[in-house]
PDB file of C-alpha atoms in Angstrom:
ATOM      1  CA  MET A   1     112.921 102.088 117.439  1.00 48.00           C
ATOM      2  CA  SER A   2     114.021 101.126 113.918  1.00 59.00           C
ATOM      3  CA  ASP A   3     111.474 100.208 111.243  1.00 72.00           C
ATOM      4  CA  GLY A   4     112.539  96.559 111.409  1.00 75.00           C
ATOM      5  CA  LYS A   5     112.102  96.341 115.181  1.00 83.00           C
ATOM      6  CA  ARG A   6     108.777  98.188 114.997  1.00 87.00           C
ATOM      7  CA  ILE A   7     107.494  95.735 112.381  1.00 90.00           C
ATOM      8  CA  VAL A   8     108.513  92.735 114.517  1.00 89.00           C
ATOM      9  CA  TRP A   9     106.814  94.401 117.508  1.00 91.00           C
ATOM     10  CA  HIS A  10     103.590  94.642 115.499  1.00 91.00           C
ATOM     11  CA  LEU A  11     103.888  91.079 114.180  1.00 91.00           C
ATOM     12  CA  ARG A  12     104.224  89.758 117.730  1.00 90.00           C
ATOM     13  CA  ARG A  13     100.722  91.141 118.425  1.00 89.00           C
ATOM     14  CA  VAL A  14      99.050  89.409 115.486  1.00 90.00           C
ATOM     15  CA  PRO A  15      96.992  86.532 116.996  1.00 87.00           C
ATOM     16  CA  MET A  16      98.027  83.865 114.476  1.00 85.00           C
ATOM     17  CA  LEU A  17     101.719  84.785 114.901  1.00 87.00           C
ATOM     18  CA  ALA A  18     101.749  85.357 118.661  1.00 83.00           C
ATOM     19  CA  ASN A  19     103.146  81.918 119.545  1.00 82.00           C
ATOM     20  CA  LEU A  20     106.056  82.061 117.122  1.00 84.00           C
ATOM     21  CA  GLY A  21     109.544  82.628 118.500  1.00 84.00           C
ATOM     22  CA  SER A  22     111.676  85.714 118.007  1.00 86.00           C
ATOM     23  CA  ASP A  23     113.767  84.040 115.295  1.00 86.00           C
ATOM     24  CA  ALA A  24     110.686  83.241 113.211  1.00 86.00           C
ATOM     25  CA  LEU A  25     109.264  86.746 113.574  1.00 89.00           C
ATOM     26  CA  ALA A  26     112.601  88.307 112.678  1.00 87.00           C
ATOM     27  CA  LEU A  27     112.778  86.145 109.574  1.00 87.00           C
ATOM     28  CA  ILE A  28     109.212  87.019 108.555  1.00 88.00           C
ATOM     29  CA  GLY A  29     110.008  90.682 109.057  1.00 86.00           C
ATOM     30  CA  GLU A  30     112.927  90.624 106.610  1.00 82.00           C
ATOM     31  CA  GLN A  31     112.276  92.989 103.670  1.00 86.00           C
ATOM     32  CA  ALA A  32     108.958  93.992 105.268  1.00 92.00           C
ATOM     33  CA  SER A  33     107.631  97.532 105.094  1.00 93.00           C
ATOM     34  CA  LEU A  34     104.794  99.598 106.515  1.00 93.00           C
ATOM     35  CA  GLY A  35     102.038 100.850 104.220  1.00 95.00           C
ATOM     36  CA  GLU A  36      99.151 103.277 104.573  1.00 96.00           C
ATOM     37  CA  ALA A  37      95.930 103.760 102.641  1.00 97.00           C
ATOM     38  CA  ARG A  38      93.162 106.311 102.713  1.00 96.00           C
ATOM     39  CA  ARG A  39      89.488 105.412 102.612  1.00 93.00           C
ATOM     40  CA  ARG A  40      88.537 104.028  99.198  1.00 92.00           C
ATOM     41  CA  ASP A  41      92.176 103.488  98.157  1.00 97.00           C
ATOM     42  CA  VAL A  42      92.582 100.303  96.114  1.00 96.00           C
ATOM     43  CA  LEU A  43      95.479  98.195  97.413  1.00 97.00           C
ATOM     44  CA  TYR A  44      95.461  95.795  94.494  1.00 96.00           C
ATOM     45  CA  LEU A  45      93.253  94.725  91.593  1.00 93.00           C
ATOM     46  CA  PRO A  46      92.547  91.404  89.868  1.00 91.00           C
ATOM     47  CA  GLY A  47      95.447  90.716  87.538  1.00 90.00           C
ATOM     48  CA  ASP A  48      98.017  92.612  89.632  1.00 93.00           C
ATOM     49  CA  ARG A  49     101.318  90.897  90.459  1.00 90.00           C
ATOM     50  CA  ALA A  50     100.961  88.904  93.688  1.00 92.00           C
ATOM     51  CA  ALA A  51     104.294  89.483  95.413  1.00 91.00           C
ATOM     52  CA  LEU A  52     103.193  90.521  98.900  1.00 94.00           C
ATOM     53  CA  VAL A  53     101.228  89.230 101.871  1.00 95.00           C
ATOM     54  CA  HIS A  54      99.657  91.936 104.046  1.00 96.00           C
ATOM     55  CA  VAL A  55      98.944  92.195 107.771  1.00 96.00           C
ATOM     56  CA  LEU A  56      96.343  94.805 108.686  1.00 97.00           C
ATOM     57  CA  LEU A  57      97.300  96.839 111.765  1.00 95.00           C
ATOM     58  CA  ASP A  58      94.557  99.451 111.782  1.00 95.00           C
ATOM     59  CA  GLY A  59      91.471 100.253 109.715  1.00 94.00           C
ATOM     60  CA  ARG A  60      89.358  97.969 107.536  1.00 92.00           C
ATOM     61  CA  VAL A  61      89.902  96.329 104.130  1.00 95.00           C
ATOM     62  CA  ARG A  62      87.285  94.805 101.851  1.00 92.00           C
ATOM     63  CA  LEU A  63      88.095  91.876  99.561  1.00 93.00           C
ATOM     64  CA  SER A  64      85.813  91.422  96.571  1.00 90.00           C
ATOM     65  CA  LYS A  65      85.395  89.806  93.186  1.00 87.00           C
ATOM     66  CA  VAL A  66      84.670  92.269  90.402  1.00 81.00           C
ATOM     67  CA  THR A  67      83.264  91.506  86.966  1.00 76.00           C
ATOM     68  CA  ARG A  68      84.115  93.380  83.782  1.00 76.00           C
ATOM     69  CA  ASP A  69      80.746  95.103  83.790  1.00 73.00           C
ATOM     70  CA  GLY A  70      81.329  96.483  87.285  1.00 70.00           C
ATOM     71  CA  LYS A  71      79.335  94.016  89.398  1.00 73.00           C
ATOM     72  CA  SER A  72      80.890  93.191  92.752  1.00 76.00           C
ATOM     73  CA  LEU A  73      80.654  90.351  95.284  1.00 79.00           C
ATOM     74  CA  THR A  74      82.230  91.029  98.666  1.00 83.00           C
ATOM     75  CA  LEU A  75      84.270  88.068  99.887  1.00 85.00           C
ATOM     76  CA  ALA A  76      85.273  89.355 103.313  1.00 85.00           C
ATOM     77  CA  TYR A  77      86.068  92.338 105.495  1.00 87.00           C
ATOM     78  CA  ILE A  78      89.570  92.204 106.981  1.00 92.00           C
ATOM     79  CA  ALA A  79      89.920  93.492 110.552  1.00 90.00           C
ATOM     80  CA  PRO A  80      93.096  94.598 112.383  1.00 93.00           C
ATOM     81  CA  GLY A  81      95.353  91.682 113.221  1.00 93.00           C
ATOM     82  CA  GLU A  82      94.316  89.644 110.165  1.00 93.00           C
ATOM     83  CA  LEU A  83      96.268  88.665 107.059  1.00 95.00           C
ATOM     84  CA  PHE A  84      95.105  89.157 103.500  1.00 96.00           C
ATOM     85  CA  GLY A  85      96.576  88.457 100.087  1.00 94.00           C
ATOM     86  CA  GLU A  86      97.920  85.172 101.474  1.00 93.00           C
ATOM     87  CA  THR A  87      96.652  83.019  98.587  1.00 89.00           C
ATOM     88  CA  CYS A  88      99.847  83.776  96.653  1.00 89.00           C
ATOM     89  CA  LEU A  89     101.762  81.632  99.182  1.00 89.00           C
ATOM     90  CA  ALA A  90     100.285  78.475  97.654  1.00 83.00           C
ATOM     91  CA  ASP A  91     102.103  79.048  94.353  1.00 72.00           C
ATOM     92  CA  THR A  92     105.729  78.370  93.490  1.00 66.00           C
ATOM     93  CA  ASP A  93     105.825  81.273  91.060  1.00 69.00           C
ATOM     94  CA  GLU A  94     104.323  84.727  91.349  1.00 70.00           C
ATOM     95  CA  THR A  95     100.795  84.776  89.977  1.00 81.00           C
ATOM     96  CA  ALA A  96      98.150  87.417  89.397  1.00 87.00           C
ATOM     97  CA  ARG A  97      95.680  88.522  92.048  1.00 91.00           C
ATOM     98  CA  GLY A  98      92.212  87.072  91.698  1.00 89.00           C
ATOM     99  CA  GLU A  99      90.380  89.615  93.872  1.00 92.00           C
ATOM    100  CA  MET A 100      90.339  93.325  94.662  1.00 94.00           C
ATOM    101  CA  ALA A 101      91.433  94.752  98.019  1.00 96.00           C
ATOM    102  CA  GLU A 102      90.068  98.178  98.957  1.00 95.00           C
ATOM    103  CA  ALA A 103      90.448 100.179 102.174  1.00 96.00           C
ATOM    104  CA  THR A 104      87.017 101.057 103.561  1.00 91.00           C
ATOM    105  CA  GLU A 105      88.656 103.162 106.292  1.00 91.00           C
ATOM    106  CA  ALA A 106      92.026 104.850 106.651  1.00 96.00           C
ATOM    107  CA  SER A 107      94.291 101.834 107.153  1.00 96.00           C
ATOM    108  CA  VAL A 108      97.821 100.886 108.189  1.00 96.00           C
ATOM    109  CA  PHE A 109      99.337  97.541 107.232  1.00 97.00           C
ATOM    110  CA  ILE A 110     102.568  95.584 106.956  1.00 96.00           C
ATOM    111  CA  ASN A 111     103.776  94.374 103.564  1.00 96.00           C
ATOM    112  CA  LEU A 112     105.541  90.998 103.783  1.00 94.00           C
ATOM    113  CA  ASP A 113     107.599  89.618 100.917  1.00 93.00           C
ATOM    114  CA  ARG A 114     105.957  86.450  99.589  1.00 92.00           C
ATOM    115  CA  GLY A 115     109.218  84.565  99.155  1.00 91.00           C
ATOM    116  CA  VAL A 116     110.426  85.449 102.653  1.00 91.00           C
ATOM    117  CA  VAL A 117     107.187  84.176 104.219  1.00 92.00           C
ATOM    118  CA  GLN A 118     107.419  80.953 102.211  1.00 91.00           C
ATOM    119  CA  ARG A 119     111.015  80.345 103.364  1.00 90.00           C
ATOM    120  CA  ALA A 120     110.081  81.137 106.973  1.00 90.00           C
ATOM    121  CA  ALA A 121     107.232  78.595 106.815  1.00 90.00           C
ATOM    122  CA  GLU A 122     109.666  75.918 105.596  1.00 90.00           C
ATOM    123  CA  VAL A 123     111.985  76.555 108.564  1.00 88.00           C
ATOM    124  CA  HIS A 124     109.371  77.152 111.270  1.00 88.00           C
ATOM    125  CA  PRO A 125     106.584  74.525 111.422  1.00 89.00           C
ATOM    126  CA  GLY A 126     104.508  76.749 113.717  1.00 87.00           C
ATOM    127  CA  LEU A 127     104.142  79.321 110.952  1.00 89.00           C
ATOM    128  CA  ALA A 128     103.268  76.661 108.380  1.00 90.00           C
ATOM    129  CA  THR A 129     100.564  75.320 110.715  1.00 91.00           C
ATOM    130  CA  ALA A 130      99.140  78.805 111.325  1.00 89.00           C
ATOM    131  CA  LEU A 131      98.968  79.509 107.588  1.00 91.00           C
ATOM    132  CA  MET A 132      97.320  76.138 106.933  1.00 91.00           C
ATOM    133  CA  ARG A 133      94.665  76.864 109.562  1.00 91.00           C
ATOM    134  CA  LEU A 134      94.039  80.273 108.007  1.00 90.00           C
ATOM    135  CA  ALA A 135      93.618  78.730 104.557  1.00 89.00           C
ATOM    136  CA  LEU A 136      91.205  76.094 105.864  1.00 90.00           C
ATOM    137  CA  THR A 137      89.171  78.665 107.793  1.00 88.00           C
ATOM    138  CA  ARG A 138      88.838  80.892 104.755  1.00 86.00           C
ATOM    139  CA  ARG A 139      87.892  77.935 102.582  1.00 86.00           C
ATOM    140  CA  ARG A 140      85.098  77.009 104.991  1.00 86.00           C
ATOM    141  CA  GLU A 141      83.902  80.617 104.939  1.00 81.00           C
ATOM    142  CA  VAL A 142      83.806  80.647 101.132  1.00 79.00           C
ATOM    143  CA  GLU A 143      81.969  77.293 101.048  1.00 80.00           C
ATOM    144  CA  SER A 144      79.421  78.578 103.567  1.00 76.00           C
ATOM    145  CA  LYS A 145      78.939  81.751 101.518  1.00 71.00           C
ATOM    146  CA  LEU A 146      78.498  79.706  98.332  1.00 73.00           C
ATOM    147  CA  GLU A 147      75.929  77.476 100.020  1.00 71.00           C
ATOM    148  CA  GLY A 148      74.012  80.532 101.196  1.00 67.00           C
ATOM    149  CA  LEU A 149      74.095  82.158  97.759  1.00 67.00           C
ATOM    150  CA  MET A 150      72.783  79.002  96.121  1.00 68.00           C
ATOM    151  CA  PHE A 151      70.149  77.737  98.545  1.00 64.00           C
ATOM    152  CA  ARG A 152      68.988  80.434 100.966  1.00 73.00           C
ATOM    153  CA  GLU A 153      66.478  83.243 100.576  1.00 81.00           C
ATOM    154  CA  VAL A 154      67.587  86.850 100.858  1.00 82.00           C
ATOM    155  CA  SER A 155      65.966  87.414 104.258  1.00 85.00           C
ATOM    156  CA  GLY A 156      67.755  84.412 105.765  1.00 84.00           C
ATOM    157  CA  LYS A 157      71.111  85.375 104.253  1.00 83.00           C
ATOM    158  CA  LEU A 158      70.763  88.976 105.399  1.00 86.00           C
ATOM    159  CA  ALA A 159      69.788  87.978 108.942  1.00 84.00           C
ATOM    160  CA  GLU A 160      72.744  85.593 109.186  1.00 82.00           C
ATOM    161  CA  LEU A 161      75.072  88.270 107.823  1.00 82.00           C
ATOM    162  CA  LEU A 162      73.998  90.832 110.435  1.00 81.00           C
ATOM    163  CA  VAL A 163      74.556  88.290 113.208  1.00 79.00           C
ATOM    164  CA  GLN A 164      77.989  87.452 111.788  1.00 79.00           C
ATOM    165  CA  LEU A 165      79.005  91.097 111.443  1.00 79.00           C
ATOM    166  CA  GLY A 166      77.867  91.711 115.005  1.00 75.00           C
ATOM    167  CA  ASP A 167      80.038  88.833 116.231  1.00 75.00           C
ATOM    168  CA  GLN A 168      83.082  90.028 114.288  1.00 74.00           C
ATOM    169  CA  HIS A 169      82.798  93.815 114.538  1.00 71.00           C
ATOM    170  CA  GLY A 170      80.284  94.363 117.326  1.00 70.00           C
ATOM    171  CA  ILE A 171      80.441  96.908 120.143  1.00 74.00           C
ATOM    172  CA  ASP A 172      78.385  96.262 123.265  1.00 71.00           C
ATOM    173  CA  ASP A 173      75.605  98.765 123.853  1.00 68.00           C
ATOM    174  CA  ALA A 174      72.693  99.050 126.277  1.00 65.00           C
ATOM    175  CA  ARG A 175      70.366  98.213 123.380  1.00 64.00           C
ATOM    176  CA  GLY A 176      72.380  95.196 122.210  1.00 61.00           C
ATOM    177  CA  THR A 177      75.409  94.945 119.921  1.00 64.00           C
ATOM    178  CA  ILE A 178      76.161  97.726 117.460  1.00 68.00           C
ATOM    179  CA  VAL A 179      77.652  96.468 114.198  1.00 69.00           C
ATOM    180  CA  ALA A 180      80.644  98.810 114.082  1.00 66.00           C
ATOM    181  CA  LEU A 181      80.750  99.097 110.306  1.00 70.00           C
ATOM    182  CA  LYS A 182      79.372 102.045 108.372  1.00 71.00           C
ATOM    183  CA  ILE A 183      78.123  99.739 105.671  1.00 78.00           C
ATOM    184  CA  THR A 184      75.849 100.724 102.802  1.00 82.00           C
ATOM    185  CA  HIS A 185      72.894  98.736 101.528  1.00 85.00           C
ATOM    186  CA  GLN A 186      74.880  98.102  98.338  1.00 84.00           C
ATOM    187  CA  GLU A 187      77.746  96.629 100.358  1.00 82.00           C
ATOM    188  CA  LEU A 188      75.323  94.387 102.260  1.00 85.00           C
ATOM    189  CA  ALA A 189      73.912  93.269  98.921  1.00 85.00           C
ATOM    190  CA  ASN A 190      77.422  92.545  97.620  1.00 80.00           C
ATOM    191  CA  LEU A 191      78.085  90.354 100.649  1.00 81.00           C
ATOM    192  CA  ILE A 192      75.054  88.126 100.077  1.00 82.00           C
ATOM    193  CA  GLY A 193      74.848  88.191  96.294  1.00 77.00           C
ATOM    194  CA  SER A 194      71.659  90.234  96.141  1.00 82.00           C
ATOM    195  CA  THR A 195      70.645  93.701  94.931  1.00 84.00           C
ATOM    196  CA  ARG A 196      70.596  96.995  96.792  1.00 86.00           C
ATOM    197  CA  GLU A 197      66.866  97.369  96.191  1.00 89.00           C
ATOM    198  CA  THR A 198      66.062  93.962  97.721  1.00 88.00           C
ATOM    199  CA  VAL A 199      68.250  94.605 100.776  1.00 87.00           C
ATOM    200  CA  SER A 200      66.709  98.049 101.287  1.00 88.00           C
ATOM    201  CA  LEU A 201      63.175  96.653 101.085  1.00 89.00           C
ATOM    202  CA  THR A 202      63.999  93.823 103.522  1.00 88.00           C
ATOM    203  CA  LEU A 203      65.583  96.171 106.074  1.00 85.00           C
ATOM    204  CA  ALA A 204      62.694  98.614 105.768  1.00 84.00           C
ATOM    205  CA  GLN A 205      60.226  95.790 106.415  1.00 85.00           C
ATOM    206  CA  TRP A 206      62.161  94.637 109.482  1.00 82.00           C
ATOM    207  CA  LYS A 207      62.281  98.195 110.759  1.00 80.00           C
ATOM    208  CA  ARG A 208      58.491  98.597 110.372  1.00 80.00           C
ATOM    209  CA  GLN A 209      58.064  95.329 112.243  1.00 79.00           C
ATOM    210  CA  ARG A 210      60.384  96.664 114.977  1.00 74.00           C
ATOM    211  CA  LEU A 211      62.790  93.790 114.414  1.00 73.00           C
ATOM    212  CA  ILE A 212      65.798  96.084 113.939  1.00 76.00           C
ATOM    213  CA  LEU A 213      67.040  99.504 114.944  1.00 74.00           C
ATOM    214  CA  THR A 214      69.318 101.623 112.802  1.00 73.00           C
ATOM    215  CA  GLU A 215      71.687 104.434 113.702  1.00 70.00           C
ATOM    216  CA  GLY A 216      72.808 106.150 110.536  1.00 69.00           C
ATOM    217  CA  ARG A 217      74.334 103.325 108.510  1.00 64.00           C
ATOM    218  CA  LYS A 218      74.815 101.120 111.583  1.00 67.00           C
ATOM    219  CA  VAL A 219      72.540  98.285 112.705  1.00 69.00           C
ATOM    220  CA  ILE A 220      72.021  97.316 116.344  1.00 66.00           C
ATOM    221  CA  ARG A 221      71.835  93.576 116.966  1.00 55.00           C
ATOM    222  CA  SER A 222      69.961  91.910 119.807  1.00 53.00           C
ATOM    223  CA  PRO A 223      72.103  90.341 122.544  1.00 49.00           C
ATOM    224  CA  MET A 224      70.154  87.092 122.054  1.00 44.00           C
ATOM    225  CA  PRO A 225      72.094  84.678 119.783  1.00 39.00           C
ATOM    226  CA  GLY A 226      70.548  83.962 116.415  1.00 41.00           C
ATOM    227  CA  LYS A 227      68.198  86.954 116.474  1.00 49.00           C
ATOM    228  CA  ILE A 228      68.371  90.396 115.002  1.00 49.00           C
ATOM    229  CA  VAL A 229      67.548  93.485 116.987  1.00 44.00           C
ATOM    230  CA  LYS A 230      64.432  93.951 119.063  1.00 35.00           C
TER     231      LYS A 230
END
């Protein structure tokens, strides 16, 4: 199978692209390429040229905002089958990236030319609709995160985050749902706009109260909605 056909085969299995016809997928796949990254590889940095949209096939990618003094706020974890770097599609000219993308696991992804995707969206309304829904979903996620950062206490934000991670990356287990991310306390803090020390103290308190179980760097979530582990 040629690289072009293999890329279209992968694109057909991306949930948001699954209902597009062969012509649309072939057009999207024009000038596309496969990329690989090792754990901790940086895919792009704030200020980098935004010429590509990426589709993650395998692994995990973290999107974050980084300040000049090294502070970081995690925006999202990208799972296989999801797009990232798509914000450049809203611009008529190439702009600079506003966030950092880093592989947290060995990852494989498709690189899509920004201009090709824009032209495909103009010709195929189904693609334009899918991209609009993605943009709206991500906007709601950012607004929810902002609301939590501004108005909620750390314990509430951390509890909600563990439930969310369990929903998105959970693996069923006899004890509940294992959050299938080897995530550090610093990364949890970055996700909720807190500090590593505060997150560590909160988790330790929950563990003493037998509200959570841990397995290495993994947390096991209760099967009951809205609750952490028992």
